[in-house]
Coordinates of C-alpha atoms and ligand atoms in Angstrom, one line a residue:
M1 CA -28.8 8.9 -18.9
T2 CA -30.3 10.9 -16.1
L3 CA -28.4 13.7 -14.3
C4 CA -28.0 11.4 -11.2
E5 CA -26.7 8.6 -13.3
E6 CA -24.2 10.8 -15.1
I7 CA -22.9 12.2 -11.8
R8 CA -22.8 8.9 -9.9
R9 CA -20.5 7.3 -12.5
R10 CA -17.9 10.0 -12.1
R11 CA -14.7 9.4 -10.2
T12 CA -12.3 12.3 -9.8
F13 CA -8.9 11.8 -8.3
A14 CA -5.5 13.4 -8.1
I15 CA -2.4 11.4 -8.5
I16 CA 0.5 12.4 -6.4
S17 CA 4.1 11.2 -6.0
H18 CA 7.7 12.3 -5.5
P19 CA 9.3 12.9 -8.9
D20 CA 10.4 9.6 -10.6
A21 CA 8.2 7.3 -8.5
G22 CA 6.2 6.5 -11.6
K23 CA 3.2 8.8 -11.6
T24 CA 3.4 9.5 -15.4
T25 CA 3.9 5.9 -16.2
L26 CA 0.9 4.8 -14.1
T27 CA -1.3 7.6 -15.5
E28 CA -0.4 6.5 -19.0
K29 CA -1.2 2.9 -18.3
L30 CA -4.6 3.9 -16.8
L31 CA -5.3 6.0 -19.9
L32 CA -4.4 3.1 -22.1
Y33 CA -6.9 0.9 -20.3
G34 CA -9.6 3.6 -20.8
G35 CA -8.7 3.8 -24.5
A36 CA -8.1 7.5 -24.1
I37 CA -4.7 7.3 -25.7
Q38 CA -3.4 4.8 -28.2
T39 CA 0.3 4.7 -27.5
A40 CA 2.6 5.1 -24.6
G41 CA 4.4 8.4 -24.5
S42 CA 1.3 10.6 -25.1
V43 CA 1.2 11.9 -21.6
K44 CA 3.5 14.7 -20.6
G45 CA 6.8 13.2 -21.5
K46 CA 10.0 13.3 -19.6
Q47 CA 11.3 15.8 -22.1
S48 CA 8.8 18.4 -21.0
A49 CA 9.1 17.4 -17.3
R50 CA 12.8 18.0 -17.4
H51 CA 12.8 21.2 -19.3
A52 CA 14.8 24.2 -18.5
V53 CA 13.0 27.4 -17.4
S54 CA 13.2 29.0 -20.8
D55 CA 11.7 26.0 -22.5
W56 CA 8.9 26.1 -20.0
M57 CA 8.1 29.6 -20.8
E58 CA 8.1 28.8 -24.5
L59 CA 5.9 25.8 -24.0
E60 CA 3.5 27.7 -21.8
K61 CA 3.2 30.4 -24.5
Q62 CA 2.7 28.0 -27.4
R63 CA -0.1 26.1 -25.7
G64 CA -1.6 29.1 -23.9
I65 CA -2.4 27.0 -20.9
S66 CA -0.4 25.2 -18.4
I67 CA 1.5 22.2 -19.5
T68 CA 2.2 21.6 -15.8
S69 CA -1.2 20.7 -14.7
S70 CA -3.8 18.9 -16.7
V71 CA -6.9 17.0 -16.2
M72 CA -7.4 13.8 -18.1
Q73 CA -10.8 12.2 -18.6
F74 CA -11.5 8.7 -19.8
E75 CA -14.2 6.0 -19.7
Y76 CA -13.7 2.6 -18.1
D77 CA -16.3 0.0 -17.5
G78 CA -19.2 2.5 -17.4
F79 CA -17.2 4.9 -15.2
C80 CA -16.2 8.4 -16.3
I81 CA -12.9 9.0 -14.7
N82 CA -11.1 12.4 -14.2
I83 CA -7.4 12.2 -13.3
L84 CA -5.9 15.4 -12.0
D85 CA -2.2 15.6 -12.5
T86 CA -0.2 17.3 -9.8
P87 CA 2.9 19.0 -11.2
G88 CA 6.1 18.1 -9.6
H89 CA 9.8 18.6 -10.3
Q90 CA 10.7 22.2 -10.6
D91 CA 7.1 23.0 -11.5
F92 CA 6.0 22.3 -8.0
S93 CA 3.9 25.3 -6.9
E94 CA 0.9 26.2 -4.9
D95 CA -1.2 24.9 -7.8
T96 CA 0.0 21.5 -6.9
Y97 CA -1.7 21.8 -3.6
R98 CA -4.8 23.5 -4.9
T99 CA -5.4 20.7 -7.3
L100 CA -5.9 18.4 -4.4
M101 CA -8.9 20.6 -3.3
A102 CA -10.6 19.7 -6.6
A103 CA -10.2 15.9 -6.1
D104 CA -12.5 13.4 -4.3
S105 CA -9.7 11.0 -3.7
V106 CA -6.0 10.7 -4.1
V107 CA -3.7 8.0 -5.5
M108 CA -0.2 8.1 -4.0
V109 CA 2.5 6.4 -6.0
I110 CA 5.5 5.3 -4.0
D111 CA 8.8 3.9 -5.3
A112 CA 9.2 0.5 -3.6
A113 CA 13.0 1.0 -3.2
K114 CA 12.7 4.5 -1.6
G115 CA 9.5 4.5 0.4
I116 CA 8.0 7.9 1.4
E117 CA 10.0 10.8 -0.1
P118 CA 9.8 14.6 0.6
Q119 CA 7.3 15.6 -2.0
T120 CA 4.9 12.8 -1.1
R121 CA 5.1 13.9 2.5
K122 CA 4.1 17.5 1.6
L123 CA 1.2 16.4 -0.6
F124 CA 0.0 13.9 1.9
K125 CA -0.2 16.6 4.6
V126 CA -2.5 18.6 2.4
T127 CA -4.6 15.6 1.4
A128 CA -5.0 14.5 5.0
M129 CA -6.6 17.9 5.8
R130 CA -9.5 17.0 3.6
H131 CA -10.2 13.5 5.0
I132 CA -10.7 12.0 1.6
P133 CA -9.8 8.4 0.5
I134 CA -6.1 7.8 -0.2
F135 CA -5.0 4.9 -2.2
T136 CA -1.4 3.7 -2.3
F137 CA 0.3 2.2 -5.3
I138 CA 3.8 0.9 -4.4
N139 CA 5.6 0.8 -7.7
K140 CA 8.7 -0.7 -9.3
L141 CA 8.5 -4.1 -7.8
D142 CA 10.4 -5.4 -10.9
R143 CA 13.4 -3.6 -9.3
D144 CA 14.9 -4.4 -5.9
A145 CA 12.5 -3.2 -3.3
R146 CA 12.4 -2.6 0.4
D147 CA 10.7 -5.1 2.6
P148 CA 6.9 -4.7 2.2
F149 CA 6.3 -4.8 5.9
E150 CA 8.8 -2.1 6.4
L151 CA 7.0 0.1 3.7
L152 CA 3.7 -0.4 5.4
D153 CA 5.2 0.4 8.7
Q154 CA 6.6 3.7 7.4
L155 CA 3.2 4.7 6.0
E156 CA 1.5 4.0 9.3
K157 CA 4.1 5.7 11.5
E158 CA 4.8 8.7 9.4
F159 CA 1.3 9.4 8.1
G160 CA -0.7 8.1 11.1
I161 CA -3.0 6.0 8.9
G162 CA -3.9 2.4 8.8
T163 CA -2.8 0.3 5.8
Y164 CA -4.7 -2.5 4.1
P165 CA -2.6 -4.4 1.5
V166 CA -5.1 -5.5 -1.2
N167 CA -2.4 -7.6 -2.7
W168 CA 1.1 -8.7 -1.5
P169 CA 4.3 -8.9 -3.5
I170 CA 6.2 -12.1 -4.0
G171 CA 9.8 -11.1 -4.0
S172 CA 11.2 -8.1 -6.0
G173 CA 13.7 -7.2 -8.6
I174 CA 15.0 -10.3 -10.5
D175 CA 13.2 -12.4 -7.9
F176 CA 9.8 -10.7 -8.5
K177 CA 7.3 -13.5 -9.0
G178 CA 4.0 -11.7 -8.9
V179 CA 1.4 -10.7 -6.3
F180 CA -1.0 -12.5 -4.0
D181 CA -4.6 -11.3 -4.2
R182 CA -5.8 -11.3 -0.6
E183 CA -9.5 -11.3 -1.5
K184 CA -9.4 -14.0 -4.2
R185 CA -6.6 -16.0 -2.3
Q186 CA -4.9 -16.4 -5.6
I187 CA -1.5 -15.5 -6.9
L188 CA -1.1 -13.5 -10.1
A189 CA 2.3 -14.5 -11.7
F190 CA 4.7 -12.0 -13.2
G191 CA 6.4 -13.1 -16.3
D192 CA 8.6 -11.8 -19.1
M193 CA 5.5 -11.4 -21.2
H194 CA 4.4 -8.5 -19.1
K195 CA 6.8 -6.1 -20.7
G196 CA 4.3 -3.3 -21.3
Q197 CA 1.5 -5.4 -22.7
M198 CA -2.1 -4.5 -22.0
K199 CA -4.9 -6.9 -21.3
L200 CA -2.8 -9.9 -20.6
D201 CA -4.1 -13.0 -18.9
S202 CA -1.8 -13.5 -16.1
V203 CA -1.3 -17.0 -14.7
K204 CA -3.5 -17.4 -11.7
C205 CA -3.1 -20.0 -9.0
D206 CA -4.9 -20.7 -5.8
I207 CA -2.8 -20.3 -2.6
T208 CA -3.7 -23.9 -1.5
D209 CA -2.5 -25.5 -4.7
T210 CA 1.0 -26.2 -3.4
A211 CA 2.2 -28.3 -6.3
K212 CA 1.2 -25.7 -8.9
L213 CA 2.6 -22.9 -6.8
D214 CA 5.9 -24.6 -6.6
E215 CA 6.0 -24.9 -10.3
I216 CA 5.2 -21.2 -10.9
I217 CA 7.0 -19.4 -8.2
G218 CA 9.3 -22.0 -6.7
E219 CA 9.3 -23.8 -3.4
Y220 CA 11.3 -21.1 -1.6
S221 CA 9.0 -18.2 -2.7
R222 CA 5.9 -20.2 -1.9
K223 CA 7.0 -21.0 1.6
E224 CA 8.0 -17.4 2.2
L225 CA 4.7 -16.2 0.8
V226 CA 2.7 -18.5 3.0
D227 CA 4.6 -17.3 6.1
Q228 CA 4.1 -13.7 5.2
I229 CA 0.4 -14.1 4.4
E230 CA -0.1 -15.7 7.8
L231 CA 1.6 -12.8 9.5
L232 CA -0.3 -10.3 7.4
D233 CA -3.7 -11.9 8.0
G234 CA -3.0 -12.0 11.7
A235 CA -1.5 -8.6 12.2
S236 CA -2.8 -6.2 9.6
F237 CA -5.8 -3.9 9.8
E238 CA -9.2 -5.4 8.8
F239 CA -10.6 -4.0 5.6
D240 CA -13.2 -1.3 6.4
L241 CA -14.7 0.7 3.6
E242 CA -16.0 3.4 5.9
E243 CA -12.4 4.0 7.2
V244 CA -11.2 4.1 3.6
R245 CA -13.8 6.7 2.7
K246 CA -12.7 8.8 5.7
G247 CA -9.0 8.6 4.6
K248 CA -8.1 6.7 7.8
L249 CA -7.2 3.4 6.1
T250 CA -5.3 3.3 2.8
P251 CA -5.7 0.4 0.5
V252 CA -2.2 -0.6 -0.7
F253 CA -1.4 -2.2 -4.0
F254 CA 1.9 -3.5 -5.1
G255 CA 2.9 -3.5 -8.8
S256 CA 5.0 -2.3 -11.6
A257 CA 3.6 0.4 -13.8
L258 CA 6.3 0.2 -16.4
T259 CA 5.7 -3.5 -17.1
N260 CA 1.9 -3.0 -16.6
F261 CA 1.8 -5.5 -13.8
G262 CA -0.9 -4.9 -11.2
V263 CA -2.4 -1.9 -12.9
Q264 CA -5.7 -3.4 -14.0
P265 CA -6.4 -5.0 -10.6
F266 CA -5.5 -1.6 -9.1
L267 CA -7.9 0.3 -11.3
E268 CA -10.8 -2.2 -10.7
N269 CA -10.4 -2.2 -6.9
F270 CA -9.9 1.5 -6.8
L271 CA -13.2 2.0 -8.7
K272 CA -15.0 -0.3 -6.3
M273 CA -13.6 1.4 -3.2
T274 CA -13.4 5.1 -4.1
T275 CA -16.2 7.6 -3.9
E276 CA -18.5 9.3 -6.3
P277 CA -18.3 13.1 -6.3
L278 CA -18.4 14.3 -2.7
V279 CA -20.8 16.6 -1.0
R280 CA -19.2 20.1 -0.7
T281 CA -19.7 22.7 2.0
T282 CA -21.0 26.2 1.2
S283 CA -21.6 29.1 3.5
S284 CA -25.3 28.1 3.6
G285 CA -24.8 24.4 4.3
E286 CA -23.9 21.4 2.2
I287 CA -24.6 20.9 -1.4
T288 CA -25.0 17.5 -2.9
P289 CA -23.6 16.7 -6.4
E290 CA -27.0 15.6 -7.6
D291 CA -28.5 18.9 -6.8
E292 CA -30.1 20.0 -10.1
H293 CA -28.5 23.5 -9.8
F294 CA -25.1 24.0 -11.2
S295 CA -22.3 25.1 -8.9
A296 CA -18.5 25.2 -9.3
F297 CA -15.4 26.7 -7.7
V298 CA -12.2 28.0 -9.1
F299 CA -9.1 26.2 -8.0
K300 CA -6.5 27.3 -10.6
I301 CA -5.8 30.3 -12.8
Q302 CA -3.3 30.1 -15.5
A303 CA -2.1 33.3 -17.2
N304 CA -1.7 33.1 -20.9
M305 CA 1.7 34.7 -20.9
N306 CA 0.8 36.2 -24.2
K307 CA 1.7 39.9 -24.1
A308 CA -1.0 40.8 -26.7
H309 CA -3.8 39.0 -24.9
R310 CA -4.1 39.3 -21.2
D311 CA -6.6 36.5 -21.1
R312 CA -6.2 33.7 -18.7
M313 CA -7.6 30.3 -18.3
T314 CA -9.5 29.5 -15.2
F315 CA -10.1 25.9 -14.0
M316 CA -13.2 25.0 -12.1
R317 CA -14.4 22.0 -10.4
I318 CA -18.1 21.3 -10.8
C319 CA -19.6 20.5 -7.5
S320 CA -23.3 20.1 -8.3
G321 CA -25.7 19.7 -11.3
K322 CA -24.9 20.1 -14.9
F323 CA -22.9 22.7 -16.7
E324 CA -24.2 24.0 -20.0
R325 CA -22.3 26.0 -22.5
D326 CA -23.5 29.6 -23.0
K327 CA -26.1 29.4 -20.2
E328 CA -26.2 32.4 -18.0
Y329 CA -24.6 31.8 -14.6
F330 CA -23.8 33.9 -11.6
H331 CA -20.3 34.8 -10.4
V332 CA -20.8 35.2 -6.7
Q333 CA -17.7 37.4 -5.9
S334 CA -18.4 40.1 -8.5
G335 CA -22.2 39.7 -8.2
K336 CA -22.4 39.6 -12.0
S337 CA -24.0 37.3 -14.5
L338 CA -21.8 35.6 -17.0
R339 CA -21.9 33.2 -19.9
L340 CA -19.1 30.8 -20.4
S341 CA -19.0 30.3 -24.1
Q342 CA -15.8 28.4 -24.7
P343 CA -15.6 25.8 -21.9
Q344 CA -12.8 23.4 -22.5
Q345 CA -12.0 19.9 -21.4
L346 CA -8.4 18.8 -21.4
M347 CA -7.2 15.5 -22.5
A348 CA -3.5 14.7 -22.1
D349 CA -2.0 17.1 -24.7
S350 CA -5.1 18.3 -26.4
R351 CA -8.2 20.2 -25.4
Q352 CA -11.7 20.5 -26.8
I353 CA -14.7 22.7 -26.5
I354 CA -17.5 21.0 -24.6
N355 CA -21.2 21.7 -24.4
E356 CA -22.0 20.1 -21.1
A357 CA -20.2 18.7 -18.1
Y358 CA -21.4 17.3 -14.7
A359 CA -20.6 17.4 -11.0
G360 CA -17.2 15.8 -10.6
D361 CA -15.8 17.2 -13.9
I362 CA -13.2 19.9 -14.3
I363 CA -13.6 22.6 -17.0
G364 CA -11.3 25.3 -18.2
V365 CA -12.8 28.7 -19.2
F366 CA -11.3 31.8 -20.7
D367 CA -11.2 34.5 -18.1
P368 CA -11.0 38.2 -18.9
G369 CA -9.5 38.8 -15.4
I370 CA -12.6 38.5 -13.2
F371 CA -11.9 35.3 -11.3
S372 CA -9.8 34.7 -8.2
I373 CA -8.8 31.4 -6.6
G374 CA -11.7 30.0 -4.6
D375 CA -14.5 31.9 -6.4
T376 CA -17.9 30.4 -6.9
V377 CA -19.9 30.3 -10.1
C378 CA -23.4 29.0 -9.8
D379 CA -26.9 28.8 -11.1
K380 CA -28.9 32.0 -10.8
A381 CA -31.8 30.1 -9.3
K382 CA -29.7 28.9 -6.3
K383 CA -26.9 31.1 -5.2
V384 CA -24.3 29.4 -3.0
Q385 CA -20.8 30.3 -2.0
F386 CA -18.1 27.7 -1.4
E387 CA -15.6 27.8 1.4
G388 CA -12.4 29.5 0.1
I389 CA -9.3 27.5 -0.8
P390 CA -6.7 27.6 1.9
T391 CA -3.5 29.6 1.4
F392 CA -0.6 27.2 1.7
A393 CA 2.7 28.0 3.4
P394 CA 5.4 29.2 1.0
E395 CA 8.8 27.8 1.5
H396 CA 11.0 30.2 -0.4
F397 CA 11.1 34.0 0.1
A398 CA 12.6 36.9 -1.7
V399 CA 12.5 40.7 -1.5
I400 CA 11.7 42.2 -4.9
E401 CA 12.0 45.9 -5.8
H402 CA 11.6 47.7 -9.1
K403 CA 14.8 48.8 -10.8
D404 CA 13.4 51.9 -12.3
S405 CA 11.4 54.1 -9.9
L406 CA 9.4 55.6 -12.8
K407 CA 7.9 52.1 -13.2
R408 CA 6.5 52.0 -9.7
K409 CA 2.8 52.0 -10.8
Q410 CA 3.3 49.1 -13.2
F411 CA 5.3 47.3 -10.6
V412 CA 2.5 47.6 -8.0
K413 CA -0.2 46.6 -10.5
G414 CA 1.8 43.6 -11.8
V415 CA 2.7 42.2 -8.5
Q416 CA -0.9 42.7 -7.2
Q417 CA -2.5 41.1 -10.2
I418 CA -0.1 38.1 -10.3
A419 CA -0.7 37.6 -6.5
Q420 CA -4.5 37.8 -7.1
E421 CA -4.2 35.0 -9.6
G422 CA -2.6 32.9 -6.9
A423 CA 0.7 32.6 -8.7
I424 CA 2.7 34.1 -5.8
Q425 CA 2.0 35.3 -2.2
I426 CA 3.0 38.8 -1.2
F427 CA 3.9 40.2 2.2
H428 CA 5.5 43.3 3.5
E429 CA 7.3 44.4 6.6
P430 CA 4.9 46.2 9.0
N431 CA 4.7 50.0 8.3
T432 CA 6.1 49.7 4.8
G433 CA 4.1 49.7 1.5
M434 CA 4.6 48.3 -1.9
E435 CA 8.1 49.5 -2.4
R436 CA 9.8 46.4 -1.1
V437 CA 7.6 43.4 -1.5
I438 CA 8.3 40.1 0.1
V439 CA 7.3 37.4 -2.2
G440 CA 6.7 33.9 -0.9
V441 CA 6.5 30.8 -3.2
V442 CA 6.1 27.1 -2.8
G443 CA 8.4 26.3 -5.8
V444 CA 11.4 28.4 -6.9
L445 CA 10.3 28.4 -10.5
Q446 CA 7.5 30.7 -9.4
F447 CA 10.1 33.4 -8.9
E448 CA 11.3 33.1 -12.4
V449 CA 7.8 33.1 -13.8
L450 CA 7.1 36.3 -11.8
E451 CA 10.2 38.1 -13.1
Y452 CA 9.4 37.0 -16.6
R453 CA 5.9 38.1 -16.5
L454 CA 6.6 41.5 -14.8
K455 CA 9.1 42.2 -17.6
N456 CA 7.0 40.9 -20.5
E457 CA 3.5 41.9 -19.4
Y458 CA 4.1 45.0 -17.4
G459 CA 7.5 46.2 -18.7
V460 CA 9.1 46.2 -15.3
E461 CA 12.5 44.9 -14.4
V462 CA 13.0 43.9 -10.8
I463 CA 15.9 43.2 -8.4
R464 CA 15.4 40.0 -6.4
N465 CA 17.2 39.2 -3.2
N466 CA 16.5 35.8 -1.9
M467 CA 15.9 35.5 1.9
P468 CA 17.1 32.7 4.1
Y469 CA 13.6 31.8 5.4
Q470 CA 11.9 28.5 4.8
F471 CA 8.8 28.5 7.0
I472 CA 5.8 30.8 7.5
R473 CA 3.1 30.7 10.1
W474 CA 0.0 32.8 10.5
I475 CA -0.4 34.2 14.0
K476 CA -3.8 33.1 15.2
T477 CA -3.7 34.4 18.8
P478 CA -6.3 37.2 19.0
G479 CA -5.0 40.6 20.0
V480 CA -1.4 39.5 20.3
D481 CA 1.3 42.2 20.5
V482 CA 3.8 40.9 18.0
K483 CA 6.5 43.3 19.0
A484 CA 6.4 41.9 22.6
L485 CA 6.9 38.3 21.5
N486 CA 10.1 36.5 22.5
L487 CA 11.6 35.4 19.1
T488 CA 15.0 34.4 17.8
S489 CA 16.9 37.1 16.0
D490 CA 16.4 35.4 12.7
T491 CA 12.7 35.3 12.9
K492 CA 10.9 38.0 11.0
W493 CA 7.5 39.6 11.5
V494 CA 5.6 40.3 8.3
Q495 CA 2.1 41.1 7.2
D496 CA 0.0 40.1 4.3
F497 CA -1.9 42.7 2.4
K498 CA -5.1 41.9 4.3
G499 CA -3.3 43.0 7.5
N500 CA -2.8 39.6 9.0
D501 CA 0.4 39.1 11.1
L502 CA 2.7 36.3 10.2
L503 CA 6.1 35.1 11.2
I504 CA 8.8 33.8 8.9
F505 CA 11.4 31.4 10.2
S506 CA 14.7 30.0 8.9
S507 CA 14.3 26.6 10.7
E508 CA 11.8 24.5 12.5
W509 CA 13.9 24.9 15.6
N510 CA 13.0 28.6 15.6
I511 CA 9.3 27.8 15.3
N512 CA 9.5 25.6 18.4
W513 CA 11.4 28.3 20.2
A514 CA 8.6 30.8 19.5
L515 CA 6.0 28.3 20.8
E516 CA 7.9 27.4 23.9
K517 CA 8.9 31.0 24.9
N518 CA 5.5 32.5 24.3
S519 CA 2.8 30.6 26.1
G520 CA -0.6 30.8 24.4
L521 CA 0.9 31.7 21.0
K522 CA -1.1 30.0 18.3
L523 CA 0.6 29.5 14.9
Q524 CA -1.1 28.1 11.8
E525 CA 0.5 26.6 8.7
F526 CA -2.4 27.0 6.4
S527 CA -4.7 30.0 6.3
K528 CA -8.4 29.8 5.4
E529 CA -8.7 33.6 4.9
Ligands
LIG601 P1 7.1 10.5 -12.4 O1 6.0 10.9 -13.3 O2 6.6 10.1 -11.0 O3 8.2 11.5 -12.3 O4 7.8 9.2 -12.9 P2 7.8 8.5 -14.3 O5 6.5 7.8 -14.6 O6 8.3 9.5 -15.4 O7 8.9 7.4 -14.1 C1 10.3 7.7 -13.7 C2 11.2 6.7 -14.2 O8 10.9 5.4 -13.6 C3 11.1 6.4 -15.7 O9 12.4 6.0 -16.2 C4 10.1 5.3 -15.8 O10 10.3 4.5 -17.0 C5 10.6 4.5 -14.6 N1 9.5 3.6 -14.1 C6 8.2 3.9 -13.8 N2 7.5 2.8 -13.4 C7 8.4 1.8 -13.3 C8 8.3 0.5 -12.9 O11 7.3 0.0 -12.5 N3 9.5 -0.3 -13.0 C9 10.7 0.3 -13.4 N4 11.7 -0.5 -13.4 N5 10.8 1.6 -13.8 C10 9.7 2.3 -13.8 P3 13.4 7.0 -16.9 O12 14.5 6.2 -17.4 O13 13.7 8.1 -15.9 O14 12.6 7.7 -18.0 P4 12.1 7.1 -19.4 O15 13.3 7.3 -20.3 O16 11.8 5.6 -19.2 O17 11.0 7.9 -19.8

């Protein structure tokens, strides 16, 4: 296969959801279709998802890499598919957001009984920044669900995107009869035989075959369906692939991942509609995936947590060309050449050394401590530099100090290194140094990981005092005198270690106050610096 053919058959997407919506179940069913796993339960099980913090540390140590974020690759119908898992539950962290930077499209799983939930909201916001295709899988139709029109309405109103239902559910819960395929104008009937089976021939029936429809789904459901379809065809958005590609229109699929109903039609339509690896922007213009020169950027760094070996694993998204093991590449930020001799590809719970990989793929490499989030690695013959990865707003803050003043040096080193990896964000009050560091995180587990690592890797015990703030904004008004701003008493001015001014707030009300009382004040939720 030529380089272009290899690249064009790649599809790299992230799968996002609020915990328990069915992300793991759907991923597993997709992997089963691809033959990548043989049995259900091979993907990160609930046991590991529901672990206590101490178990998490143990698991991280045993595997040496993150169990909380993995990339799964499988083949289906000539496509080479990379699924990026986005950790949720108590593992939710900035990594979850950064993973979205490595994807070319996103699949959003929504529980049909619950609609949009908080974590989906957060992840959607970050996805929308990139204007990439977003597909929606509304799951658990075998349970009582909310009205499908209401679910679409919520997506449109809350997320400001158009929806295009590719199929339409017929009832839900014990009355779930199947789905109507809008393109084929056929129904696909749901039966007891769906319980988890794979390539099952569902009963199909044309929407105009009234007698047969009555036999399969009953007269009542048939009439209801015909009415709903009429309404849908008249009122819903037209399908427009261009709009899908820009992330303005989300194709919506209804199904039940657990019973494997609607998964294969989803996969097939998704592959038809989603994009091949996308063009990426560098400081010297765009680079196409088919460019013969290799380039990649770092989106995740995972410390080994092994006291004896300070090595870390760095995950890169290949943006152009072909990666070859042991070839000499260029690390832009250090200006040094390097060879990556043990590149790994991850598959569910195992990993293997690979010799080559292509634009669209994700590789993990051992890192002696040279990489930072957002770094570029590229071909020596064509040096490019990717735009950095944004810094996402932390939602939990704490002041940390070292218990033993003799350990100051180790404390400073540890906190700085861990922040450099992107595992935490650090701030300080203006005119203070590294004595009292304000740590900001997206998920509270990150605090515990920080304490654990400072103690185990740097021998430093810390005192942590949680702060009551939940929101942070970068001040983007040039030359602003922060001291002169009119702010509520529970708004705090802090700086990051690059000297940028920020405000931390305890409520959204306080943010609005700051904006209303200080005309011209510009606040930003994500930072590109
Ligand atoms: P997550 O990764 O998004 O957190 O969700 P996960 O797939 O783990 O699913 C959460 C729960 O919902 C699981 O049940 C799973 O079996 C169930 N589930 C997923 N898809 C469907 C579906 O289409 N229909 C129904 N009825 N249930 C579904 P659990 O009891 O919490 O865990 P388990 O013991 O089954 O693993």
